[in-house]
Amino acid sequence: MQRNHNLIDSEDIPTNLSANPEFQNVVRQAVSRRGFLRSGTGLTAAMFLGLGGGLAAGCATAGRAGGGSSLMGFQAIPASTADALQVAPGYSAHVLAPWGTPLIDGAPAFGGDGSEDAAAQALQVGDNHDGMHYFPINGQSNEGLLVVNHEYSTVDEKTGTYVWLFGTKGADVKARWGKDHVHKSMNAHGVSVIHIRKNAQGQWDIVPDSAYNRRITALSEMEMAGPAAGDVLLQTRGDPSGRRVQGTFNNCGSGFTPWGTYLTCEENFNNYFGTTGGADRRSAALRRYGISPKESLYQWEKHEARFDYVQEPNESNRFGWIVEIDPFDPSSVPKKRTALGRFKHENAAFTLTSDGRAVVYMGDDQANDYIYKFVSDGRYVQGGDNSGLLDQGRLYVARFDAGKTTGDFAGTGEWLLLDKQVNPRLQADRSFANQAAVLVHARMAADVLGATKMDRPEWVAVHPKTGEVYVTLTNNPGRTVADEANPRARNIYGQIVRWRETGHDAAATTFEWDIFVLAGNPNVYSDRSNPRSGTANVTADNAFNSPDGLAFDADGRLWIETDGGYSNQGEYAGQGNNMMLCADPATREIRRFLVGPRECEVTGITFTPDYRTMFINIQHPGEAGDSHWPSGGQGLPRSATVVITKDDGGVIGT
Ligand code: FEO
Ligand code: CA
Ligand code: CA
Ligand code: CA
């Protein structure tokens, strides 16, 4: 989330007070056994890795426009400040499932003024759409389950007022804040499973009476799974077992597995915990995780005591995880996979080693926090029971080192193992009683190991053919000491870093890395030797800031979504609203494909198996009051999924 940038952006404020010297560091669908039967398209490891050849030859580029890339066939569009969604010529965009859309039987139609109560919101699509994935039914590109995160509901950080959830009456609601308001907010969070189908006109609709349609919210039953489940750090008065937890929230980016499950990533959970007690009584761990010292931003603790950290000091330990959901089983209980560590999870980029072990790359989105990797002990078995695969394995954190590599990349790096038994520094450190403590306090264990402080790691994506891994480092205005991978102090534009695992082995413990693009603004910094103008692949025509969402399609086009400064003034002059761009990883050329409406961010990205439909999300349009998208007129702005197709029916991006 970016939020009005005249206000505080809590992710910009580092909570990493470790002494890790920045200078030393210098620098498709598929399905579980049941899902497999449904779709008939379980993936082998080779297919998941893209070694099966990616798209067929018939999907090759349909023509070129501008630049030299043969991968991108579309014409770039200019920056814009219009309150409209714009997409490249020859493409169309349609709104699907905005906030408040009736989803479950009995749901009321969206009232238009935010007057729905908690019970109504529980049956409607949630707010502030973010990560998502399309799971095909029977392998189809015209019918599937779209699983969508609802990250948060916009609150003005200066006044503590909900901006749109209660219509334009947020300030009134704050004055008479009650339990139903808390529960409405809780139900606006979480995940929607939406059964969608193409109609006779070729447009996508929600299947209104589908048994698959489901809302998962901050009130839904979940299980803790993996090595930390049941540990004393996860036990509360409400759940002495440490294994049953209520809800998921601040579901940011996402991931998916080849066995057909969805991974939803709990990010800024800290903003939901506070105390009504007055004084700041946080422990060192609560501070490191940024728990609100007093009243929380969302004010749930006022009517739900478990969010008061003085009353339930361990409740926040039960959030900040990656949660696995089986979208094909509406009665399945989501599992919080503790083996993947606890931090502000952005997304989960899944790949397989050549011998079938699961690898998940993950960013911790806070200024000066880290990049992690999980490698499973067990191996994926196509059509087998993979339900425990994410419960046992090794968790690593990245250190980016300086020094020229033998090849074309800029530096080397090492994956540092977060294991209490194996790592002597963690073994000797009494603040971690056991491996569960290392996982619950993964940030603090990573501090001990000397991981590299990054410029807010957001999404990670794995190239389907080369296995190289890309990460967006969105920005870090507070950085004072630069290093090679985070080369600018006061970094307001962000960069994309990529790495290549040693031996092209996703389980390797060393890698080489490079900067793919340093975003900047040549409209403002016309001297191209100034690092604020960006690397050579940034031009006056494609300038952007704050890369965030990131994904590859099967051909290897890299799609980049932004969540940054949209003032179009000062250092952001000429960049307009947030946008989506497309890059050719080989030539490094970048083209603007889409521009969102005012004050939104563009996030979430998934495709049908034929890559002829792309779904993206528009999040928080009008977060500061200047948008009526998508309805126009005087309508409330609403986050929504947008369906993008090519007018000639071709593959998106060609
Ligand atoms: Fe939810 Fe870091 O974006
Ligand atoms: Ca956001
Ligand atoms: Ca962001
Ligand atoms: Ca994000």
XYZ file of C-alpha atoms and ligand atoms in Angstrom:
660
model
C 0.000 0.000 0.000
C 1.177 3.496 -0.700
C -1.551 5.733 0.716
C -1.658 9.499 0.466
C 1.975 10.302 0.419
C 1.565 13.546 2.315
C 0.713 11.219 5.190
C 2.839 8.630 6.935
C 3.610 5.464 5.018
C 4.400 2.978 7.741
C 6.371 0.650 5.452
C 8.766 3.531 4.813
C 9.734 3.664 8.447
C 12.423 1.115 9.202
C 11.946 -1.063 12.264
C 15.275 -2.748 11.581
C 17.604 -1.323 14.194
C 20.164 -4.111 13.788
C 23.750 -3.065 13.241
C 24.060 -5.107 10.044
C 26.578 -2.962 8.218
C 25.095 -2.028 4.874
C 28.586 -1.372 3.619
C 29.941 -4.810 4.297
C 27.052 -6.067 2.250
C 27.561 -3.640 -0.523
C 25.919 -4.133 -2.500
C -0.294 -22.819 -14.622
C -2.480 -23.823 -13.447
C -2.425 -27.194 -11.840
C -4.035 -28.816 -8.913
C -4.062 -31.129 -5.894
C -5.199 -34.651 -6.385
C -8.795 -33.557 -6.305
C -8.083 -30.462 -8.331
C -6.019 -32.495 -10.741
C -9.038 -34.642 -11.436
C -11.115 -31.546 -11.945
C -8.774 -29.828 -14.323
C -6.855 -32.722 -15.762
C -3.812 -30.475 -16.050
C -1.505 -31.322 -13.166
C 1.978 -30.160 -13.980
C 5.184 -32.095 -14.033
C 8.221 -30.357 -12.587
C 9.527 -29.698 -16.089
C 6.241 -28.122 -17.133
C 6.111 -25.945 -14.014
C 9.641 -24.795 -14.719
C 8.627 -23.862 -18.254
C 10.983 -26.397 -19.733
C 8.088 -27.783 -21.718
C 8.537 -24.984 -24.222
C 6.266 -22.207 -22.986
C 3.708 -21.021 -25.502
C 3.263 -22.778 -28.812
C 4.754 -21.260 -31.935
C 1.303 -20.044 -32.931
C 1.470 -17.598 -30.044
C 4.516 -15.810 -31.393
C 4.521 -12.057 -31.740
C 1.861 -10.572 -33.947
C 3.774 -7.484 -34.981
C 6.135 -4.964 -33.551
C 5.834 -1.365 -32.629
C 8.673 0.835 -31.515
C 11.922 -0.379 -29.956
C 13.674 -3.533 -30.958
C 12.012 -6.177 -28.821
C 10.478 -9.057 -30.742
C 8.824 -10.206 -27.526
C 6.530 -7.172 -27.202
C 4.193 -6.423 -30.094
C 2.081 -3.624 -28.639
C 2.410 0.122 -28.951
C 3.403 1.953 -25.774
C 0.962 4.492 -24.327
C 1.804 7.860 -22.744
C 1.574 8.752 -19.070
C -1.806 10.133 -18.007
C -3.506 11.874 -15.108
C -7.039 11.119 -16.355
C -9.486 9.381 -14.032
C -9.708 6.472 -16.419
C -8.138 3.114 -17.094
C -6.234 3.180 -20.389
C -4.664 0.267 -22.197
C -2.503 -0.107 -25.309
C -4.204 0.271 -28.723
C -5.809 -2.951 -29.886
C -6.606 -4.065 -26.331
C -9.805 -3.786 -24.260
C -10.382 -3.646 -20.532
C -13.546 -4.569 -18.592
C -14.305 -4.201 -14.909
C -15.121 -7.402 -12.979
C -16.051 -7.863 -9.322
C -15.518 -4.442 -7.745
C -15.707 -4.072 -3.953
C -19.250 -4.782 -2.728
C -20.300 -7.041 -5.621
C -22.740 -9.707 -4.336
C -20.880 -13.029 -4.224
C -22.574 -15.439 -1.809
C -26.273 -16.420 -1.795
C -28.305 -13.807 0.026
C -25.859 -10.962 -0.569
C -27.464 -7.585 -1.179
C -26.581 -5.567 -4.264
C -23.901 -2.935 -3.646
C -25.778 -0.027 -2.119
C -23.503 2.669 -3.489
C -23.173 4.638 -0.255
C -21.190 2.279 1.966
C -24.175 1.686 4.230
C -23.876 -2.127 4.210
C -23.428 -3.719 7.614
C -20.909 -6.409 8.607
C -23.210 -9.286 7.632
C -23.739 -7.865 4.152
C -20.017 -7.251 3.642
C -19.343 -10.898 4.543
C -21.394 -11.942 1.485
C -19.966 -9.346 -0.895
C -16.567 -9.026 -2.593
C -14.036 -7.419 -0.235
C -12.098 -4.170 -0.526
C -8.725 -3.160 -1.982
C -8.046 -6.080 -4.318
C -4.404 -7.140 -4.521
C -2.708 -10.463 -5.418
C -4.800 -13.064 -7.276
C -4.634 -16.229 -9.330
C -6.817 -17.858 -11.972
C -7.344 -21.597 -11.397
C -8.866 -23.147 -14.531
C -11.684 -25.647 -14.252
C -10.868 -28.644 -16.433
C -7.911 -26.720 -17.825
C -10.182 -24.229 -19.504
C -9.462 -20.671 -20.533
C -13.153 -19.752 -20.406
C -14.108 -20.968 -16.914
C -12.225 -20.985 -13.647
C -11.877 -19.824 -10.080
C -10.419 -16.358 -9.640
C -8.969 -16.108 -6.122
C -8.462 -12.489 -5.058
C -6.814 -10.920 -2.020
C -8.489 -7.981 -0.273
C -5.539 -6.331 1.358
C -7.089 -3.632 3.520
C -9.619 -0.829 3.579
C -8.235 2.641 3.096
C -7.791 4.663 6.274
C -6.459 8.217 6.367
C -3.378 7.784 8.528
C -3.505 11.350 9.798
C -7.106 11.338 11.015
C -7.681 7.597 11.508
C -10.816 7.846 9.362
C -11.922 5.069 6.999
C -11.936 6.795 3.624
C -14.525 4.767 1.619
C -15.674 1.647 3.495
C -18.520 3.549 5.153
C -19.160 5.789 2.167
C -18.416 9.438 2.713
C -19.424 9.151 6.381
C -16.089 7.834 7.663
C -15.666 10.648 10.189
C -19.188 10.061 11.621
C -18.483 6.366 11.921
C -15.236 7.036 13.754
C -17.133 9.101 16.330
C -19.551 6.237 17.104
C -17.192 3.315 16.435
C -18.932 0.063 17.344
C -18.530 -3.685 17.069
C -20.437 -3.922 13.781
C -18.053 -1.357 12.272
C -15.090 -3.476 13.389
C -16.683 -6.583 11.928
C -17.515 -4.847 8.670
C -13.871 -3.830 8.407
C -12.799 -7.410 9.213
C -15.140 -8.782 6.544
C -13.850 -6.320 3.940
C -10.427 -7.974 4.399
C -9.284 -11.459 3.398
C -9.840 -13.396 0.198
C -12.617 -14.011 -2.334
C -12.931 -17.204 -4.366
C -14.955 -16.177 -7.427
C -16.245 -18.679 -9.972
C -16.096 -16.912 -13.343
C -17.096 -17.915 -16.859
C -17.059 -16.361 -20.314
C -20.546 -15.595 -21.630
C -21.843 -15.930 -25.183
C -20.581 -12.419 -25.956
C -17.093 -13.430 -24.880
C -17.162 -11.362 -21.682
C -16.366 -12.699 -18.231
C -19.158 -12.915 -15.633
C -19.398 -14.175 -12.070
C -21.317 -17.472 -11.802
C -23.748 -16.188 -9.177
C -24.985 -19.398 -7.576
C -21.733 -21.365 -7.627
C -20.842 -23.494 -4.604
C -17.212 -22.473 -5.179
C -17.899 -18.817 -4.379
C -16.400 -18.149 -0.975
C -15.338 -15.332 1.313
C -12.469 -15.845 3.712
C -12.119 -12.976 6.167
C -10.419 -11.823 9.349
C -13.060 -13.894 11.176
C -12.604 -17.228 9.334
C -11.246 -20.361 11.005
C -7.618 -21.208 10.149
C -4.991 -23.703 11.286
C -1.376 -23.087 12.199
C 0.781 -25.701 10.420
C 4.465 -26.562 10.296
C 7.278 -26.381 12.858
C 5.938 -23.457 14.931
C 2.343 -24.762 15.251
C 1.493 -25.263 18.913
C 4.607 -23.462 20.169
C 4.248 -21.350 23.301
C 4.752 -18.213 21.185
C 1.525 -18.996 19.320
C -0.570 -19.805 22.392
C -3.162 -17.300 23.576
C -5.920 -17.245 26.162
C -8.368 -17.723 23.301
C -6.375 -20.650 21.894
C -4.181 -22.459 24.437
C -3.342 -25.055 21.733
C -1.486 -22.507 19.591
C -2.978 -24.247 16.558
C -6.364 -22.655 15.872
C -6.420 -19.077 14.711
C -9.187 -16.794 13.590
C -8.723 -15.015 10.301
C -6.249 -13.656 7.820
C -5.825 -9.986 6.911
C -3.666 -7.550 5.014
C -3.445 -10.157 2.278
C -1.050 -8.498 -0.108
C 0.547 -10.417 -2.965
C 0.004 -14.067 -3.728
C 1.439 -17.233 -5.158
C 0.218 -20.605 -6.314
C 1.456 -24.170 -6.284
C 1.489 -26.835 -9.011
C -0.870 -28.893 -6.820
C -3.588 -26.294 -7.298
C -3.544 -24.272 -4.104
C -3.395 -20.547 -3.547
C -0.836 -18.827 -1.337
C -2.022 -15.599 0.275
C 0.564 -13.409 1.970
C -0.091 -11.536 5.220
C 1.738 -8.216 5.016
C 1.126 -5.209 7.295
C -0.545 -7.121 10.144
C 1.154 -4.765 12.609
C -1.335 -1.986 11.884
C -4.205 -4.029 13.383
C -2.718 -4.450 16.848
C -2.588 -1.740 19.468
C -3.755 -1.106 22.976
C -6.504 0.875 24.560
C -4.327 1.047 27.664
C -2.516 4.281 26.731
C 1.200 3.732 27.317
C 3.594 2.047 24.895
C 4.192 -1.369 26.486
C 5.669 -3.210 23.519
C 8.382 -5.860 23.814
C 11.476 -5.694 21.592
C 9.868 -8.216 19.226
C 6.643 -6.213 18.953
C 8.768 -3.159 18.120
C 10.818 -5.028 15.513
C 7.550 -6.064 13.870
C 6.179 -2.523 14.031
C 3.110 -3.219 16.206
C 1.256 0.050 16.858
C 2.394 1.402 20.245
C -1.022 2.748 21.250
C -4.244 2.898 19.235
C -3.990 0.893 16.006
C -4.764 2.287 12.579
C -7.800 0.044 12.069
C -9.071 0.258 15.652
C -10.162 -3.374 15.906
C -8.735 -3.654 19.435
C -11.497 -1.384 20.706
C -14.099 -4.142 20.296
C -12.008 -7.325 19.856
C -9.696 -7.779 22.819
C -7.368 -10.190 21.019
C -6.033 -7.242 19.005
C -4.950 -5.488 22.218
C -1.325 -6.580 22.601
C -1.360 -5.908 26.338
C -4.234 -8.349 26.797
C -3.051 -10.938 24.228
C 0.697 -10.416 23.684
C 0.987 -13.499 21.410
C -1.979 -12.854 19.131
C 0.102 -10.852 16.637
C 2.522 -13.816 16.383
C -0.301 -15.647 14.631
C -0.213 -13.182 11.706
C 2.504 -12.353 9.182
C 2.459 -15.805 7.589
C 1.835 -17.315 4.190
C -1.539 -19.063 4.158
C -2.338 -21.970 1.820
C -5.919 -22.250 0.554
C -7.517 -25.000 -1.547
C -9.962 -23.020 -3.703
C -11.577 -26.163 -5.088
C -12.794 -27.283 -1.651
C -15.075 -24.586 -0.202
C -15.046 -26.284 3.213
C -11.244 -26.568 3.462
C -9.582 -24.858 6.428
C -6.760 -22.517 5.330
C -3.318 -23.427 6.712
C -0.725 -20.918 7.916
C 2.618 -22.382 6.796
C 5.029 -21.464 9.585
C 8.040 -23.103 7.892
C 8.083 -20.113 5.522
C 8.797 -17.656 8.339
C 6.968 -14.687 9.781
C 7.462 -11.212 8.411
C 5.558 -8.714 6.270
C 5.016 -11.090 3.385
C 4.582 -9.447 -0.001
C 4.138 -12.384 -2.379
C 5.231 -15.997 -2.818
C 7.068 -16.875 -6.034
C 6.956 -20.647 -6.339
C 9.268 -22.763 -8.432
C 10.598 -26.305 -8.389
C 14.165 -27.541 -8.313
C 15.075 -29.931 -11.101
C 14.571 -32.795 -8.623
C 11.115 -31.554 -7.655
C 11.649 -29.750 -4.337
C 9.410 -26.740 -3.733
C 11.153 -23.365 -3.619
C 9.339 -20.207 -2.513
C 10.964 -16.775 -2.893
C 9.576 -14.067 -0.599
C 10.111 -10.376 0.145
C 9.596 -8.618 3.481
C 8.168 -5.232 2.542
C 9.627 -2.759 4.961
C 12.394 -0.249 4.517
C 15.699 -2.024 5.244
C 14.222 -5.514 5.486
C 15.121 -8.703 3.716
C 14.582 -11.255 0.941
C 13.972 -14.908 1.900
C 13.883 -18.319 0.247
C 12.259 -21.568 1.404
C 13.383 -24.949 0.045
C 11.237 -27.972 0.937
C 12.707 -31.240 2.183
C 10.172 -33.306 0.275
C 9.475 -33.473 -3.427
C 6.410 -32.595 -5.415
C 4.598 -35.636 -6.741
C 2.284 -34.951 -9.639
C -1.190 -36.131 -8.672
C 0.100 -37.165 -5.228
C -0.535 -35.788 -1.758
C 1.544 -32.605 -1.534
C -0.392 -31.143 1.382
C 2.575 -31.237 3.785
C 5.264 -30.106 1.363
C 5.404 -26.548 2.711
C 5.663 -27.749 6.330
C 9.255 -29.029 6.316
C 12.284 -27.434 4.759
C 14.999 -24.829 5.025
C 14.461 -21.107 5.311
C 17.208 -18.777 4.078
C 17.742 -15.013 4.001
C 19.771 -13.197 1.350
C 23.062 -11.351 1.638
C 24.057 -9.359 -1.470
C 27.832 -8.926 -1.711
C 29.943 -6.632 -3.828
C 32.551 -7.889 -6.186
C 32.556 -8.601 -9.835
C 31.420 -12.014 -10.890
C 32.962 -14.085 -13.616
C 29.983 -13.436 -15.858
C 27.840 -10.469 -16.852
C 26.236 -9.832 -13.450
C 27.372 -7.189 -10.969
C 27.818 -9.046 -7.706
C 27.617 -12.277 -5.779
C 25.429 -13.302 -2.882
C 24.761 -15.956 -0.325
C 21.656 -17.564 1.168
C 22.064 -17.672 4.963
C 20.345 -20.589 6.692
C 17.874 -19.688 9.439
C 18.214 -22.903 11.427
C 18.632 -22.971 15.187
C 20.320 -26.389 15.164
C 22.701 -25.816 12.262
C 23.730 -22.175 12.449
C 26.239 -21.593 15.287
C 25.223 -17.942 15.724
C 21.579 -18.868 16.245
C 22.546 -21.841 18.388
C 24.460 -19.512 20.699
C 21.720 -16.867 20.804
C 19.477 -17.428 23.818
C 16.783 -15.097 22.506
C 15.696 -17.964 20.245
C 14.545 -20.844 22.457
C 14.018 -23.187 19.529
C 13.401 -23.266 15.776
C 9.802 -22.123 16.309
C 11.194 -18.902 17.792
C 13.481 -18.476 14.774
C 10.463 -18.767 12.468
C 8.127 -16.550 14.531
C 10.877 -13.931 14.854
C 12.466 -14.531 11.461
C 13.358 -10.846 11.078
C 15.401 -10.901 14.283
C 17.139 -14.164 13.354
C 17.995 -12.624 9.975
C 19.414 -9.573 11.805
C 21.764 -11.920 13.696
C 23.001 -13.495 10.454
C 23.799 -10.173 8.773
C 21.316 -10.224 5.899
C 21.315 -7.263 3.480
C 18.962 -4.390 4.238
C 16.957 -3.830 1.065
C 14.862 -0.971 -0.357
C 11.451 -2.495 0.554
C 11.288 -5.874 -1.216
C 7.901 -6.275 -2.897
C 7.063 -8.966 -5.492
C 9.417 -11.688 -6.654
C 8.988 -13.465 -10.014
C 10.845 -16.399 -11.576
C 11.624 -16.347 -15.300
C 9.842 -19.403 -16.752
C 12.700 -20.337 -19.072
C 15.957 -19.193 -17.467
C 14.985 -19.630 -13.797
C 16.462 -16.187 -13.053
C 14.641 -14.437 -10.240
C 13.503 -10.801 -10.288
C 12.446 -8.652 -7.323
C 10.949 -5.183 -7.136
C 12.567 -2.925 -4.526
C 9.878 -0.312 -4.469
C 11.596 2.691 -2.854
C 13.303 3.741 0.378
C 13.270 7.514 0.879
C 14.850 7.070 4.303
C 17.969 5.222 3.118
C 21.090 7.079 4.150
C 23.838 4.577 3.293
C 23.845 3.187 -0.226
C 25.228 -0.180 -1.287
C 25.511 -1.818 -4.695
C 22.112 -3.549 -4.751
C 20.458 -0.514 -3.139
C 22.635 2.119 -4.784
C 20.844 5.354 -3.921
C 20.287 7.179 -0.674
C 16.816 8.777 -0.471
C 15.580 6.271 -3.025
C 12.205 7.581 -4.180
C 12.034 5.715 -7.506
C 12.951 2.098 -6.733
C 14.707 -0.591 -8.776
C 14.358 -4.170 -9.982
C 17.174 -6.536 -9.036
C 17.585 -10.000 -10.507
C 19.692 -12.964 -9.508
C 20.868 -16.237 -10.998
C 21.301 -19.182 -8.653
C 24.653 -20.962 -8.860
C 24.440 -23.862 -11.298
C 20.888 -22.737 -12.185
C 19.847 -24.714 -9.099
C 16.976 -23.036 -7.223
C 18.204 -24.738 -4.025
C 21.753 -23.312 -4.346
C 23.154 -21.365 -1.407
C 25.016 -18.829 -3.556
C 23.998 -16.634 -6.480
C 25.042 -13.802 -8.760
C 22.937 -10.662 -8.995
C 22.471 -7.610 -11.183
C 20.303 -4.488 -11.401
C 17.751 -4.926 -14.205
C 16.422 -1.387 -14.034
C 17.022 1.545 -11.759
C 13.810 3.567 -12.070
C 14.175 7.313 -12.353
C 12.874 10.393 -14.067
C 14.674 11.729 -17.147
C 11.902 14.348 -17.421
C 13.349 15.918 -14.287
C 16.951 14.695 -14.261
C 17.939 15.234 -17.883
C 21.614 14.686 -17.058
C 21.800 10.952 -17.724
C 24.837 10.567 -15.518
C 22.635 11.424 -12.515
C 21.415 8.124 -10.996
C 18.019 9.758 -10.442
C 17.482 9.726 -14.192
C 17.501 5.904 -14.024
C 19.398 3.300 -16.025
C 19.568 3.530 -19.808
C 16.337 1.525 -20.237
C 14.398 4.342 -18.534
C 13.364 7.090 -20.943
C 11.161 10.174 -20.886
C 8.505 7.962 -22.524
C 8.415 5.055 -20.074
C 9.454 6.741 -16.804
C 7.862 5.258 -13.695
C 8.462 5.018 -9.968
C 7.918 2.447 -7.235
C 7.718 -0.896 -9.054
C 5.655 -3.330 -6.961
C 3.619 -6.109 -8.656
C 5.744 -8.341 -10.870
C 5.069 -11.444 -12.956
C 6.235 -13.299 -16.033
C 3.980 -14.759 -18.681
C 4.934 -18.069 -20.310
C 6.802 -16.344 -23.166
C 9.013 -14.560 -20.641
C 7.554 -11.072 -20.890
C 8.045 -9.348 -17.540
C 4.997 -7.378 -16.353
C 5.714 -4.559 -13.898
C 3.003 -2.816 -11.851
C 3.571 0.408 -9.933
C 2.443 1.737 -6.557
C 4.120 5.070 -6.254
C 3.942 8.828 -6.247
C 1.131 9.916 -8.590
C 1.264 13.685 -8.057
C 2.755 14.202 -11.546
C 4.674 17.067 -9.956
C 8.204 17.749 -8.743
C 10.337 14.640 -8.958
C 7.315 12.700 -10.280
C 6.624 15.190 -13.116
C 5.561 13.467 -16.325
C 4.930 10.096 -14.691
C 1.170 10.496 -14.158
C -0.991 7.867 -12.498
C 0.248 4.432 -11.492
C 0.630 2.009 -14.363
C 1.629 -1.373 -15.727
C 4.642 -1.779 -17.981
C 6.097 -4.699 -19.867
C 9.783 -5.522 -20.199
C 11.888 -7.770 -22.387
C 14.374 -9.410 -20.008
C 16.891 -9.982 -22.797
C 16.990 -6.484 -24.324
C 15.872 -4.681 -21.122
C 13.440 -2.576 -23.154
C 10.429 -1.391 -21.122
C 7.086 -0.199 -22.520
C 4.054 1.276 -20.776
C 1.032 -0.991 -21.436
C -1.663 0.398 -19.125
C -2.386 3.443 -16.962
C -4.766 3.249 -14.003
C -7.286 5.817 -12.769
C -6.369 8.524 -10.274
C -4.780 7.711 -6.909
C -4.830 3.960 -7.515
C -2.080 1.419 -7.588
C -2.002 -1.327 -10.178
C -1.467 -4.762 -8.642
C -2.302 -8.457 -8.916
C -1.744 -10.273 -12.190
C -2.802 -13.624 -13.592
C -3.660 -15.182 -16.933
C -5.859 -17.873 -18.396
C -3.862 -20.933 -19.587
C -3.970 -19.676 -23.198
C -2.606 -16.253 -22.134
C -5.401 -14.563 -24.086
C -7.053 -13.122 -20.976
C -5.105 -11.167 -18.377
C -6.582 -10.150 -15.017
C -5.129 -7.256 -13.017
C -6.392 -5.299 -10.028
C -6.931 -1.596 -9.527
C -6.478 -0.906 -5.828
C -7.530 2.139 -3.825
C -8.608 4.487 -6.656
C -9.399 7.851 -5.071
C -7.612 7.062 -1.816
C -7.260 10.821 -1.266
C -10.686 11.681 -2.662
C -10.036 12.411 -6.348
C -11.574 9.519 -8.280
C -14.987 8.145 -9.138
C -13.643 5.122 -11.006
C -15.127 2.833 -12.238
C -18.706 4.134 -12.117
C -17.957 7.770 -12.993
C -20.412 10.510 -12.044
C -20.383 10.994 -8.290
C -20.056 7.265 -7.525
C -17.793 5.984 -4.773
C -14.426 4.857 -6.144
C -14.119 1.071 -5.882
C -11.195 -1.289 -6.146
C -11.848 -3.855 -8.861
C -10.433 -6.608 -11.008
C -9.930 -5.619 -14.641
C -10.095 -8.151 -17.460
C -7.816 -7.400 -20.407
C -8.165 -8.989 -23.817
C -6.652 -8.339 -27.213
C -9.223 -7.244 -29.755
C -7.977 -9.785 -32.305
C -8.162 -12.530 -29.673
C -4.385 -12.861 -29.489
C -1.954 -13.441 -26.672
C -1.609 -10.484 -24.315
C 1.548 -8.505 -24.985
C 1.998 -9.605 -28.576
Fe 0.960 -4.744 0.012
Fe 4.061 -4.185 -0.074
O 2.442 -4.048 -0.795
Ca -1.442 -1.592 -1.893
Ca 3.760 -0.896 -2.593
Ca 2.545 -4.391 -3.049
